[in-house]
mmCIF file of C-alpha atoms and ligand atoms in Angstrom:
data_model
loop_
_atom_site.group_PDB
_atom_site.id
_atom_site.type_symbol
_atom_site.label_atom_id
_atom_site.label_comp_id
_atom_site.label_asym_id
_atom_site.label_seq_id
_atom_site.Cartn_x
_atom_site.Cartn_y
_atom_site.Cartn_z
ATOM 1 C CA UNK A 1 -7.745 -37.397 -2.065
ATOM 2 C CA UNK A 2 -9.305 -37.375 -5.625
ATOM 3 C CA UNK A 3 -12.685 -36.190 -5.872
ATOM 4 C CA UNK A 4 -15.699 -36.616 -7.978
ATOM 5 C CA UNK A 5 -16.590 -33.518 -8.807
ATOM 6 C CA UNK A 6 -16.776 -31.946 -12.730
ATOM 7 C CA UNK A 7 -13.632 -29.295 -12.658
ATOM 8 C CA UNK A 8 -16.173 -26.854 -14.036
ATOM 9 C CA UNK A 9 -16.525 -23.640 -12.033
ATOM 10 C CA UNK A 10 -18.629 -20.710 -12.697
ATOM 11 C CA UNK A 11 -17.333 -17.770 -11.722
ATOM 12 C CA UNK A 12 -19.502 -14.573 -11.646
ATOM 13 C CA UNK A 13 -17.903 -11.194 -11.907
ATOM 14 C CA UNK A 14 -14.581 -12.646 -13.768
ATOM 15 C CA UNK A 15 -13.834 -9.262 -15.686
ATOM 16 C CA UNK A 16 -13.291 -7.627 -12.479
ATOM 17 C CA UNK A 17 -9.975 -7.217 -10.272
ATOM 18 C CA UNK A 18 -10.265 -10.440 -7.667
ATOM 19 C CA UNK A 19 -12.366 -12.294 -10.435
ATOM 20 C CA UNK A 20 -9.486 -11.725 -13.424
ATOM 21 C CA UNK A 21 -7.216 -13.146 -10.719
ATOM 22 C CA UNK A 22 -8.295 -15.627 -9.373
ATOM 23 C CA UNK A 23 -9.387 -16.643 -12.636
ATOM 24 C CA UNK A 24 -5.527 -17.260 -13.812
ATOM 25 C CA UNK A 25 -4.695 -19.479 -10.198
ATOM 26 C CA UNK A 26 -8.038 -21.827 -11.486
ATOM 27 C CA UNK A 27 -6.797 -22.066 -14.891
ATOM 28 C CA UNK A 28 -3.113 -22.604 -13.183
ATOM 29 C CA UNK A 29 -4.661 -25.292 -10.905
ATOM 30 C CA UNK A 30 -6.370 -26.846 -14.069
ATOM 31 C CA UNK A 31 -10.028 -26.258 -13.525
ATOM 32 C CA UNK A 32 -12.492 -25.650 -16.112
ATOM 33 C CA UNK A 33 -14.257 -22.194 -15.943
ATOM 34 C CA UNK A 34 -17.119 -20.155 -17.570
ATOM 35 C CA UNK A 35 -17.858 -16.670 -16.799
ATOM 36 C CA UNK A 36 -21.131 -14.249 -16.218
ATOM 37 C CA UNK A 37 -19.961 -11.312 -16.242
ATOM 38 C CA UNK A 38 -22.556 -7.767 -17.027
ATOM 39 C CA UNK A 39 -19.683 -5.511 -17.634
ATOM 40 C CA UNK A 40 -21.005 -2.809 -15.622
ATOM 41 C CA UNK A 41 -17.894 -2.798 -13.383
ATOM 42 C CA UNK A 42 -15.678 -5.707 -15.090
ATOM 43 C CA UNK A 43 -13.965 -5.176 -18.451
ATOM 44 C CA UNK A 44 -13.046 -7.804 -21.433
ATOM 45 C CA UNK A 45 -9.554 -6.227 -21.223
ATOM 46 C CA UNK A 46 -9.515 -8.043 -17.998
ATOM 47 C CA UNK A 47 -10.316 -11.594 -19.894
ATOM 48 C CA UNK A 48 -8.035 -11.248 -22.623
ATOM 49 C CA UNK A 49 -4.991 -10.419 -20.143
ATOM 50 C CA UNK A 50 -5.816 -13.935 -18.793
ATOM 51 C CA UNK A 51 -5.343 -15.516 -21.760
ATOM 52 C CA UNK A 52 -2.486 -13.731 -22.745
ATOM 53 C CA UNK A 53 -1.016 -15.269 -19.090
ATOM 54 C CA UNK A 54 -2.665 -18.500 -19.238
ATOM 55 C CA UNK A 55 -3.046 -19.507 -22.847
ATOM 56 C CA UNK A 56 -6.333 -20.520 -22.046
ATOM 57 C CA UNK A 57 -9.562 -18.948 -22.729
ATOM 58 C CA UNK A 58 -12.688 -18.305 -20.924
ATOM 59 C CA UNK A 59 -16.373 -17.884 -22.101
ATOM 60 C CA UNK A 60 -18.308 -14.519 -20.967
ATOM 61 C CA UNK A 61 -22.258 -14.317 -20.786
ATOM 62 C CA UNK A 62 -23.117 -11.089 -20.703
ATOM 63 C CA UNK A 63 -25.883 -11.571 -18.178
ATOM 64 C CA UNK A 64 -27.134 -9.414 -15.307
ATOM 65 C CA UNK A 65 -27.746 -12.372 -12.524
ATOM 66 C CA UNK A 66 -30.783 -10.048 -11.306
ATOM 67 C CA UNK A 67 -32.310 -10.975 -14.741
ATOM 68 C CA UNK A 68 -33.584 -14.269 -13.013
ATOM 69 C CA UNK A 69 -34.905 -16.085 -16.186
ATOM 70 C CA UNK A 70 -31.757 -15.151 -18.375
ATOM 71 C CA UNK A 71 -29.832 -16.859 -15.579
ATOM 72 C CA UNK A 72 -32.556 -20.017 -15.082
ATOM 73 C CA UNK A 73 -31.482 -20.045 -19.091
ATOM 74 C CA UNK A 74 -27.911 -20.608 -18.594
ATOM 75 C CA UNK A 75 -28.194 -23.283 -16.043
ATOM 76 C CA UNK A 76 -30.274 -24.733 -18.534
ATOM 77 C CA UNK A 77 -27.268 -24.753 -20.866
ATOM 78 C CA UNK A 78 -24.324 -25.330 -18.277
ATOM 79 C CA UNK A 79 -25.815 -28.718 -15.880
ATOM 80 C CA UNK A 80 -22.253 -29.517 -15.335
ATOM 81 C CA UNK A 81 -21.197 -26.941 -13.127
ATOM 82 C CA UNK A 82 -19.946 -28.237 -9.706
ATOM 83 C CA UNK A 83 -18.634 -24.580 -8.153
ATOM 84 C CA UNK A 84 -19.687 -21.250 -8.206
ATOM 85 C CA UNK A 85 -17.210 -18.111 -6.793
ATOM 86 C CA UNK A 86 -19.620 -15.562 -6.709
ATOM 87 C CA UNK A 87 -17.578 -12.233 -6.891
ATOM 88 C CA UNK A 88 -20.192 -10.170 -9.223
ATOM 89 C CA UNK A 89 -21.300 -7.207 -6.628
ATOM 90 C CA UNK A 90 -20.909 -3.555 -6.309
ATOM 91 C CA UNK A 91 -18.130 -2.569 -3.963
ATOM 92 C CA UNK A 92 -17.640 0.993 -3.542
ATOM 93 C CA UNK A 93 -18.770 2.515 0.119
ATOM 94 C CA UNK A 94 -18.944 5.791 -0.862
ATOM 95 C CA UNK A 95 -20.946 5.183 -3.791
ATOM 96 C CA UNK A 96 -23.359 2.538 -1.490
ATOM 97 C CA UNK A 97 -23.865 6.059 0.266
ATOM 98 C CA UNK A 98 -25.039 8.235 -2.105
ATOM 99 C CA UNK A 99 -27.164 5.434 -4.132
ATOM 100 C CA UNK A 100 -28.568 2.633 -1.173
ATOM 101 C CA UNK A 101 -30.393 0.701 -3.229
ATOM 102 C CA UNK A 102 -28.745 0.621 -6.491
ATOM 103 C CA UNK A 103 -26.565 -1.507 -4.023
ATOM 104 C CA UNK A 104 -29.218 -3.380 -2.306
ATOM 105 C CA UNK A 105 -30.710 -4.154 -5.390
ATOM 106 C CA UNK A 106 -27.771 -5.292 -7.498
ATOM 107 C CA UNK A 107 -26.020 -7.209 -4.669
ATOM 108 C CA UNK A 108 -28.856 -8.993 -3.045
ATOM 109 C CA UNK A 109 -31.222 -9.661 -6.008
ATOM 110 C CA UNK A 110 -28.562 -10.953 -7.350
ATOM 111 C CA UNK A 111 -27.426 -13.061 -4.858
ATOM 112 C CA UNK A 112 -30.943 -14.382 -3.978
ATOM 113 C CA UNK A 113 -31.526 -15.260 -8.173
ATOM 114 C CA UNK A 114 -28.207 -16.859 -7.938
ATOM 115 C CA UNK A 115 -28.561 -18.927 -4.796
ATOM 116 C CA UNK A 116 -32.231 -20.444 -5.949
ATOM 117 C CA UNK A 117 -30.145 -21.724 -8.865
ATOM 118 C CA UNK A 118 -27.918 -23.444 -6.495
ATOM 119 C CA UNK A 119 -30.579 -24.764 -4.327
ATOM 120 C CA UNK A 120 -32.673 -26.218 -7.309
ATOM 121 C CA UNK A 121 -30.033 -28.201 -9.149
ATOM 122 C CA UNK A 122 -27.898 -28.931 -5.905
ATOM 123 C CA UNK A 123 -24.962 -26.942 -7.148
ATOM 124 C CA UNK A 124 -22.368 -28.739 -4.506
ATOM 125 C CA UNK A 125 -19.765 -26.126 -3.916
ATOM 126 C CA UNK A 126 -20.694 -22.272 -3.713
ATOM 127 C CA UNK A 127 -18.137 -19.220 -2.590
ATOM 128 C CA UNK A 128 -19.047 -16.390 -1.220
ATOM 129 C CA UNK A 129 -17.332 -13.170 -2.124
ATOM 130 C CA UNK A 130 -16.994 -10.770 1.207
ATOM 131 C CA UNK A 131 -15.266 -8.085 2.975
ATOM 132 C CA UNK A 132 -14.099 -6.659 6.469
ATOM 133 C CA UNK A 133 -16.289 -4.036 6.229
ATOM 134 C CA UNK A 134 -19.002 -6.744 7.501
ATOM 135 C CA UNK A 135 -16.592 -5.641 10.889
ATOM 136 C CA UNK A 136 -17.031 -2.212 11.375
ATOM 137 C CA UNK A 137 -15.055 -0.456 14.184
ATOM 138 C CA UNK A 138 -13.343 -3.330 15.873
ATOM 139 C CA UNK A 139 -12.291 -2.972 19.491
ATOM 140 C CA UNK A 140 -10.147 -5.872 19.437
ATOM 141 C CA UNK A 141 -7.362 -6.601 17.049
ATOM 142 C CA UNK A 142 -6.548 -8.626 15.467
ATOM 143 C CA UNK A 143 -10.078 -9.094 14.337
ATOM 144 C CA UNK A 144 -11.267 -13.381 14.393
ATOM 145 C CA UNK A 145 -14.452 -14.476 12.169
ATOM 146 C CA UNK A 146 -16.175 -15.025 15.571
ATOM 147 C CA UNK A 147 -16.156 -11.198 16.375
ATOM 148 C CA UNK A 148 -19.958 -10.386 16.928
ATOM 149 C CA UNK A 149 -20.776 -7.969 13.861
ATOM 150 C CA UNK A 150 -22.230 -4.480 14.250
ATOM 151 C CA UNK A 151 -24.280 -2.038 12.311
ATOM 152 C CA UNK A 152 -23.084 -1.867 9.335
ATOM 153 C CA UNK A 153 -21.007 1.310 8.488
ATOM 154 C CA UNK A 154 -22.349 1.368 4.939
ATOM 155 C CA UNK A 155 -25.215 -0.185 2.746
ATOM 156 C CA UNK A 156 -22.451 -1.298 1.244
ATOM 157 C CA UNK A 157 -21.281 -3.314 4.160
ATOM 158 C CA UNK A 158 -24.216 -4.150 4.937
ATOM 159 C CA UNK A 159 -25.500 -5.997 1.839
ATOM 160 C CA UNK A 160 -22.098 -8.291 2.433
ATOM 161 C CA UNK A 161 -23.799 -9.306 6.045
ATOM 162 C CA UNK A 162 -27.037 -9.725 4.714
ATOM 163 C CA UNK A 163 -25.332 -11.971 2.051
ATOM 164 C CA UNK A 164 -23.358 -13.778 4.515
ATOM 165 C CA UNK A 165 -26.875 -14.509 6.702
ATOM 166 C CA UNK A 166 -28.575 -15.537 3.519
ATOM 167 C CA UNK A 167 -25.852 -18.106 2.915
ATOM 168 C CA UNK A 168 -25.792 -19.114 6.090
ATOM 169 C CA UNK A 169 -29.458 -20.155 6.495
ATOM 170 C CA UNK A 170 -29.692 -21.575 3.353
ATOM 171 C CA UNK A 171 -26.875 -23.892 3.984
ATOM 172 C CA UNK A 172 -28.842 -24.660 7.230
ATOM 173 C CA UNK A 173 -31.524 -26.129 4.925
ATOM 174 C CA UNK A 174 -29.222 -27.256 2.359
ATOM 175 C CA UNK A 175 -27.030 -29.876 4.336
ATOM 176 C CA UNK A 176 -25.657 -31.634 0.968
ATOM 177 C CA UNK A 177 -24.430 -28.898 -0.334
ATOM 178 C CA UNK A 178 -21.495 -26.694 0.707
ATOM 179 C CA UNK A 179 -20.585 -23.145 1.264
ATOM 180 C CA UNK A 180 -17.930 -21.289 2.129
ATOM 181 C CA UNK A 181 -17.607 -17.290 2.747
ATOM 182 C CA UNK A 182 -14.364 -15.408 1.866
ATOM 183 C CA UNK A 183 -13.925 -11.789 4.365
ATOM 184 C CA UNK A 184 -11.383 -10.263 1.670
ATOM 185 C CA UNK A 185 -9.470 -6.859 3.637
ATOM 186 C CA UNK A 186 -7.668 -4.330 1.098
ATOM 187 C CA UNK A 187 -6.973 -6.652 -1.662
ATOM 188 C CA UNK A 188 -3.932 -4.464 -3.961
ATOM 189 C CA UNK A 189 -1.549 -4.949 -6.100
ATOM 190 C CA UNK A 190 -1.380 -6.929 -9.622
ATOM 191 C CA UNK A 191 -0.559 -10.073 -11.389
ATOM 192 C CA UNK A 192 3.582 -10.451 -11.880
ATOM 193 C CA UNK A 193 3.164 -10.065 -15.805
ATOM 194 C CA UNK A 194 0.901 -6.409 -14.898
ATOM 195 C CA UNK A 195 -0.942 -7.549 -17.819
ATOM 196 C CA UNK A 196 -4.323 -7.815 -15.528
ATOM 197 C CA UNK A 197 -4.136 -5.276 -12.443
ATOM 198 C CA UNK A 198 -6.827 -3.239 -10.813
ATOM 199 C CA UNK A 199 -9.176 -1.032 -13.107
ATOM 200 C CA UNK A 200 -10.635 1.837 -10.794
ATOM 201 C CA UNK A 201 -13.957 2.877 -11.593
ATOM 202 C CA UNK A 202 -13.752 6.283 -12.052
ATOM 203 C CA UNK A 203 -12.156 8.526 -9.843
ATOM 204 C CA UNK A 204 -10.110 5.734 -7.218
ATOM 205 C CA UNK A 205 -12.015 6.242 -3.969
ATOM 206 C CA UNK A 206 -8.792 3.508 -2.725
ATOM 207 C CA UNK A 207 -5.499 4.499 -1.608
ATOM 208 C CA UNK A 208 -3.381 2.276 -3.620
ATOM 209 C CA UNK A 209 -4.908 2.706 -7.187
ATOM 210 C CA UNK A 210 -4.610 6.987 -6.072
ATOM 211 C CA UNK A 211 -1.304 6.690 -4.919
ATOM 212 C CA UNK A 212 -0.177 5.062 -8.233
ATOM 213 C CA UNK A 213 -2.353 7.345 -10.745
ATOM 214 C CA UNK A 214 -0.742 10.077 -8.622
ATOM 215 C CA UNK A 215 2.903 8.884 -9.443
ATOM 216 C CA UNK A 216 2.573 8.871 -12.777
ATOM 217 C CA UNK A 217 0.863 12.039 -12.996
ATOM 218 C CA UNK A 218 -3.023 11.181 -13.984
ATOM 219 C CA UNK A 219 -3.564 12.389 -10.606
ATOM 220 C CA UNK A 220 -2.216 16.084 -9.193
ATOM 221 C CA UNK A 221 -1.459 14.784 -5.304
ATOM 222 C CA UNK A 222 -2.543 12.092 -2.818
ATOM 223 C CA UNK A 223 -4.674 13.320 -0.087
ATOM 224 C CA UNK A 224 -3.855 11.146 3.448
ATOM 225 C CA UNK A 225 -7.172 11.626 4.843
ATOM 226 C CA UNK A 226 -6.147 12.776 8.992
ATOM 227 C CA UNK A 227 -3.498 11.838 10.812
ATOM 228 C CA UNK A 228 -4.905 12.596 13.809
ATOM 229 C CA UNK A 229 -5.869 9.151 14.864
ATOM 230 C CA UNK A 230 -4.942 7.302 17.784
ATOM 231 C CA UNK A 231 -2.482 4.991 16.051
ATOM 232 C CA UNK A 232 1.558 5.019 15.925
ATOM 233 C CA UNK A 233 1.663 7.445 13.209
ATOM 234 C CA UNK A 234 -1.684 9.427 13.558
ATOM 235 C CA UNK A 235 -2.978 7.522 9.950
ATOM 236 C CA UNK A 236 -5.109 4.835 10.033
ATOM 237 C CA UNK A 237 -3.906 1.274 9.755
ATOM 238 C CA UNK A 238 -5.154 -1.559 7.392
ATOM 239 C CA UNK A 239 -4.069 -5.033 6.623
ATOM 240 C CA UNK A 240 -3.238 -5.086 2.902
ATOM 241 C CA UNK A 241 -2.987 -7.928 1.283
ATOM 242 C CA UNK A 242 -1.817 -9.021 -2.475
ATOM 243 C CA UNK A 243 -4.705 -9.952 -4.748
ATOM 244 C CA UNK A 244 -2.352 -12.677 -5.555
ATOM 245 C CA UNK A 245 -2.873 -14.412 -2.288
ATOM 246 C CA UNK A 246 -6.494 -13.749 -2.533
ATOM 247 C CA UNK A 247 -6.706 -15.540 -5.443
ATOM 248 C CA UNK A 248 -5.007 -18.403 -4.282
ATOM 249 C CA UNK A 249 -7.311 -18.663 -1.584
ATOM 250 C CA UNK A 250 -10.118 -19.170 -3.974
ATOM 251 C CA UNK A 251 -8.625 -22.173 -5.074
ATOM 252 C CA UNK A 252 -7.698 -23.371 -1.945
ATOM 253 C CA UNK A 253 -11.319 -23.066 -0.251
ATOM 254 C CA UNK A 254 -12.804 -24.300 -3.592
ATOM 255 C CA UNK A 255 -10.223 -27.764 -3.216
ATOM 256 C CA UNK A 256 -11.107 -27.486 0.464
ATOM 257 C CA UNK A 257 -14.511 -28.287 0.017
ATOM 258 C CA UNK A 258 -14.192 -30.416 -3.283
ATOM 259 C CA UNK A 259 -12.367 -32.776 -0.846
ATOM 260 C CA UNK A 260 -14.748 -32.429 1.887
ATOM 261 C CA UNK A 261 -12.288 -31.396 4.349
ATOM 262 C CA UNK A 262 -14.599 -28.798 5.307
ATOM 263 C CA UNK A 263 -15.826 -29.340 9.254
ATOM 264 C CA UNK A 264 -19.179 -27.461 8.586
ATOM 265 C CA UNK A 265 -21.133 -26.562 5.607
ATOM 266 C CA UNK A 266 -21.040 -22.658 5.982
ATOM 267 C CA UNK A 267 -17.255 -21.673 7.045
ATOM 268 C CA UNK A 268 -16.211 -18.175 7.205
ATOM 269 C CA UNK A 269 -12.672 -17.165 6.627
ATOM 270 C CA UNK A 270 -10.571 -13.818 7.296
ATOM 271 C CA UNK A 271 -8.351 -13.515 4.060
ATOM 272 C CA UNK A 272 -6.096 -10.984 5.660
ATOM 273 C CA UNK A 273 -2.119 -10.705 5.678
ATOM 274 C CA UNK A 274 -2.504 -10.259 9.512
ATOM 275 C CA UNK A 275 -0.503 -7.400 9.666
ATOM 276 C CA UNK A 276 -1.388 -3.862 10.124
ATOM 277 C CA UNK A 277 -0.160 -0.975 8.020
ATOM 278 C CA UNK A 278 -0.625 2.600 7.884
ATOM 279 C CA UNK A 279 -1.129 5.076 5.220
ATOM 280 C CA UNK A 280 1.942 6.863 6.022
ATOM 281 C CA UNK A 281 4.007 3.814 5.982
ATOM 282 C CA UNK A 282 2.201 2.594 2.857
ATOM 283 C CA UNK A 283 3.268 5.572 1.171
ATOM 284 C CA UNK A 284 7.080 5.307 2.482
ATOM 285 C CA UNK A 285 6.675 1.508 1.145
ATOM 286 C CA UNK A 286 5.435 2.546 -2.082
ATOM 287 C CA UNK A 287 8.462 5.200 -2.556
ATOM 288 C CA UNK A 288 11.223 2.734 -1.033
ATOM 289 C CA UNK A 289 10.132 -0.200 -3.125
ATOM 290 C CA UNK A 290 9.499 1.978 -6.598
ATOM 291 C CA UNK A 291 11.972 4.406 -5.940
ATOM 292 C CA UNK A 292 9.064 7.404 -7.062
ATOM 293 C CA UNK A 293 8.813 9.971 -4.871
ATOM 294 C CA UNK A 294 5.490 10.506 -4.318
ATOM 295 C CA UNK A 295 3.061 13.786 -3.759
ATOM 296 C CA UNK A 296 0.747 14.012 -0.753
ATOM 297 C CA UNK A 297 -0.502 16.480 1.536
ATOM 298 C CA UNK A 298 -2.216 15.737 5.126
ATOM 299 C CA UNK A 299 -6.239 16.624 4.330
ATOM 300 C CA UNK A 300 -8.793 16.288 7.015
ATOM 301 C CA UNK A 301 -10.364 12.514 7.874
ATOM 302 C CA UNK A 302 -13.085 10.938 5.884
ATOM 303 C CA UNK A 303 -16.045 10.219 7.399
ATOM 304 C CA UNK A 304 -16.806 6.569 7.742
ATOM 305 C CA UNK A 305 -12.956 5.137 8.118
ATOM 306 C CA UNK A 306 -12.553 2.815 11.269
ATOM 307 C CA UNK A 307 -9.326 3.754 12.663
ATOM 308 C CA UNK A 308 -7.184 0.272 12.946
ATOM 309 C CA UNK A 309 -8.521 -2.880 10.975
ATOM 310 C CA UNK A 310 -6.949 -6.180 10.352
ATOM 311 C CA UNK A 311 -6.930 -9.927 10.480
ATOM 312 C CA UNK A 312 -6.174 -12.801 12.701
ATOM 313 C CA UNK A 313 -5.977 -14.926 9.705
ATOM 314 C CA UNK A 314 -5.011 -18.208 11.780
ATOM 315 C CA UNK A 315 -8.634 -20.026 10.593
ATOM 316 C CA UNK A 316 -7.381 -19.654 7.006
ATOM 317 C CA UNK A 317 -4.034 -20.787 7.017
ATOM 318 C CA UNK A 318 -4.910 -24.028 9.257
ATOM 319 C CA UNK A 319 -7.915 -25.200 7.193
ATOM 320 C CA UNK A 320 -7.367 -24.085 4.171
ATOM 321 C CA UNK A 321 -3.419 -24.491 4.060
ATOM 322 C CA UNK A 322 -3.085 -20.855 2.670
ATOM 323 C CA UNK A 323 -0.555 -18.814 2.914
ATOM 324 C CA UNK A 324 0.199 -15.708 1.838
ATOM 325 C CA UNK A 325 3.013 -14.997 -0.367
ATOM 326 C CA UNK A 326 3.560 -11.774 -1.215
ATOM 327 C CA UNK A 327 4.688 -8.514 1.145
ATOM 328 C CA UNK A 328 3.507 -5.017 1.228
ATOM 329 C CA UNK A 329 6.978 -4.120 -1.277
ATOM 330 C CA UNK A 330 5.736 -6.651 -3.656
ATOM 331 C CA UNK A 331 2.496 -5.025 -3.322
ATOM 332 C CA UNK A 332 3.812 -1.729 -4.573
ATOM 333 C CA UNK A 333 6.138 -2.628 -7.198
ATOM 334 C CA UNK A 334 3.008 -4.683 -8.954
ATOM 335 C CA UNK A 335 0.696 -1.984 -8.663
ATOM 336 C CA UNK A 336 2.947 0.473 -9.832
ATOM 337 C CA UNK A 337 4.232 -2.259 -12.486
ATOM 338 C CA UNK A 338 0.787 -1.750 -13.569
ATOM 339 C CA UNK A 339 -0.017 1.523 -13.466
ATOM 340 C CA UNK A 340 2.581 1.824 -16.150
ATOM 341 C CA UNK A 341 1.405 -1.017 -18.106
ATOM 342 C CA UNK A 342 -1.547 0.953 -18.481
ATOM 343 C CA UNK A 343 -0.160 4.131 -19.733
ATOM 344 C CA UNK A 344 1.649 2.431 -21.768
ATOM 345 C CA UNK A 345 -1.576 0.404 -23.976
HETATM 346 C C1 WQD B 401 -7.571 2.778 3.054
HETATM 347 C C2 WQD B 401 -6.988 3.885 3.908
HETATM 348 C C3 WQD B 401 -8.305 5.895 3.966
HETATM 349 C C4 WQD B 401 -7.770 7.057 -0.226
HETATM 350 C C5 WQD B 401 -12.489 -0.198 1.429
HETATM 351 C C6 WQD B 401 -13.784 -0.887 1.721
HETATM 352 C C7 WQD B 401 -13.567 -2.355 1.901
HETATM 353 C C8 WQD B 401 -12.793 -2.913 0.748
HETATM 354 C C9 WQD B 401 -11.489 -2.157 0.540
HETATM 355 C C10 WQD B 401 -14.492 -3.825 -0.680
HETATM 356 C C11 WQD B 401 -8.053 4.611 4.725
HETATM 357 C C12 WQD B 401 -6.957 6.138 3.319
HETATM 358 C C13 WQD B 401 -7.723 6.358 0.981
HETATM 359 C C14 WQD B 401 -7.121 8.310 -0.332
HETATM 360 C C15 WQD B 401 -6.397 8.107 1.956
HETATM 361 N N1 WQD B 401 -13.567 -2.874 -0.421
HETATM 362 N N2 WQD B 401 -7.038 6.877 2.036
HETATM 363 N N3 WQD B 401 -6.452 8.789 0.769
HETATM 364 O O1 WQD B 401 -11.718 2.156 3.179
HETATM 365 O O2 WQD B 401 -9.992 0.536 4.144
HETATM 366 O O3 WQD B 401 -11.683 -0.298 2.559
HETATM 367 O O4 WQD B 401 -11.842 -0.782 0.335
HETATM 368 O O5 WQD B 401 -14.670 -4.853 -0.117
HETATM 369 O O6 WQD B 401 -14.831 -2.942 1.982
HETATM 370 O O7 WQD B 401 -14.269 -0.376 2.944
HETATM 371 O O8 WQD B 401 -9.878 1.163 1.731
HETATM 372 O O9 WQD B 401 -8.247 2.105 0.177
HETATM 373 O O10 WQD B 401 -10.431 3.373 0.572
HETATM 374 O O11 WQD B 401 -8.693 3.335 2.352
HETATM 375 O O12 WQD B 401 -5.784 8.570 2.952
HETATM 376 O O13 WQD B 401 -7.131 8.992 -1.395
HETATM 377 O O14 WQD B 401 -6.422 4.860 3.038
HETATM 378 O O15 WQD B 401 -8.636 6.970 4.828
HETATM 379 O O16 WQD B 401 -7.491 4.952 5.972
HETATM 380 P P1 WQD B 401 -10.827 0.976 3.007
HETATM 381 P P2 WQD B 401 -9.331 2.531 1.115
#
């Protein structure tokens, strides 16, 4: 079914890891995009790597969306837009620890500035950017969007629920226009080419980007934080999933909606691989599929990891039509594929 709709999506946070890709599937599904992105977390590297893959090229604004009249400013110079992916956010829980409202600030100020925008010009299609951390300690798994969701764990966490509430009672008020909210779990890996890949701020506080800076030596040794859970192997288990396949579910929820298949106007969607994994098997994944042996040493458990996490990811794949592509080897080898892209610039 053809739609109506200008191809022109803004996408907010586009020189970051899930923004960069799903920035190439757009391009590769030939929409139109334009990009605020501050830089505080996201990186023009990120842009031009996109290019290089796509051949096409993107515009940055350098705006911080909790400057509200810098942002009122650019809608005044983009009318046209008919999407917005809103990935621009702060994402680290340990850091949402240690500074609470540098992370309540930047990710709901921003959010509310951004969604007034929306609501004033009756921006038709808007994506929400979230995470299973909204989930907590689940006590049944897989974990469905309909789970009731606790306390958060972290501010972190819990500026993605207060997000996902603001969303949904503004689309309560906003019946024309439609919304749809993306629960990511551990997005890793890269893009085929590793020309775009995963740029940890910092120290990694993730396993993946530590278990490759380990392998090639930036790091000493990986630390598997307890395995001493109540799980197969004593570590705990996540559902990884390729940032590939999160990408492509970008597109698909954005066509979703663009061709009103959409059911209501605030849908919420696991994007989840559905399977659990656990560090330990991670790691044996990572060695198998690279062929690097790598070094790690048992440490004690970090405070604030839910034990077992991951998705029934049935809503996704039935209404959207997505599927993922990509396994936990092809997970490794692109990370790693990476990693060594990068020591290599
Ligand atoms: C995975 C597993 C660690 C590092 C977080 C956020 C989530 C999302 C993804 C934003 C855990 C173990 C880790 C290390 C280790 N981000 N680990 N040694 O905590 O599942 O999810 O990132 O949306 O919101 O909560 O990801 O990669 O930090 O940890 O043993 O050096 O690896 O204990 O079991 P996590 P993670």
């Amino acid at each position: 079914m053809k739609h109506h709709f200008s191809k022109k999506i803004l996408l907010t946070g586009a020189c970051g890891y899930i923004g960069s890709h799903t920035l190439v599937d757009l391009f590769e599904n030939g929409f139109d995009v334009i990009s605020i992105d501050n830089l505080s977390r996201g990186y023009m590297q990120l842009l031009k790597g996109v290019e290089k893959i796509t051949e096409k090229s993107v515009q940055n604004y350098a705006i911080d969306l909790c400057d509200a009249a810098a942002l009122h400013d650019f809608f005044d110079t983009h009318p046209d837009i008919s999407g917005i992916i809103h990935f621009a956010a702060y994402k680290s829980v340990n850091e949402s620890v240690r500074e609470p409202l540098l992370y309540y600030h930047n990710n709901i100020a921003s959010l509310v500035n951004l969604l007034q925008e929306v609501q004033q010009r009756q921006i038709p299609h808007f994506i929400f950017s979230s995470s299973c951390s909204v989930y907590g300690n689940v006590k049944h798994l897989p974990v469905t969007e309909n789970t009731p969701l606790p306390t958060a764990e972290s501010p972190y966490g819990f500026s993605k629920q207060i997000g996902e509430t603001m969303i949904r009672d503004m689309a309560q008020v906003c019946p024309q226009q439609q919304f749809v909210l993306l629960r990511y779990f551990n997005p890793v890996g890269a893009h085929p080419s590793a020309i775009i890949g995963e740029i940890p701020h910092g120290t990694p506080e993730n396993l993946v980007p530590y278990i490759t800076q380990t392998a090639i030596g930036k790091r000493e040794q990986l630390t598997v934080y307890g395995n001493d859970y109540p799980t197969r192997d004593g570590s705990c288990i996540r559902d990884y999933i390729h940032v590939c396949d999160i990408a492509s579910a970008h597109t698909k929820a954005l066509q979703y909606l663009m061709d009103k298949k959409n059911t209501g106007n605030c849908e919420v969607f696991n994007l989840g691989s559905g399977e659990g994994v656990s560090v330990l098997e991670l790691i044996q994944a990572f060695e198998q599929s690279t062929g690097k042996a790598l070094n790690y040493r048992i440490g004690a458990r970090r405070a604030g990891d839910v034990v077992a996490v991951y998705a029934d990811n049935t809503l996704a794949k039935e209404k959207l039509g997505w599927i993922p592509q990509y396994g936990v080897a092809d997970m490794m080898q692109s990370a790693w594929k990476w990693e060594q892209y990068c020591a290599n610039m």
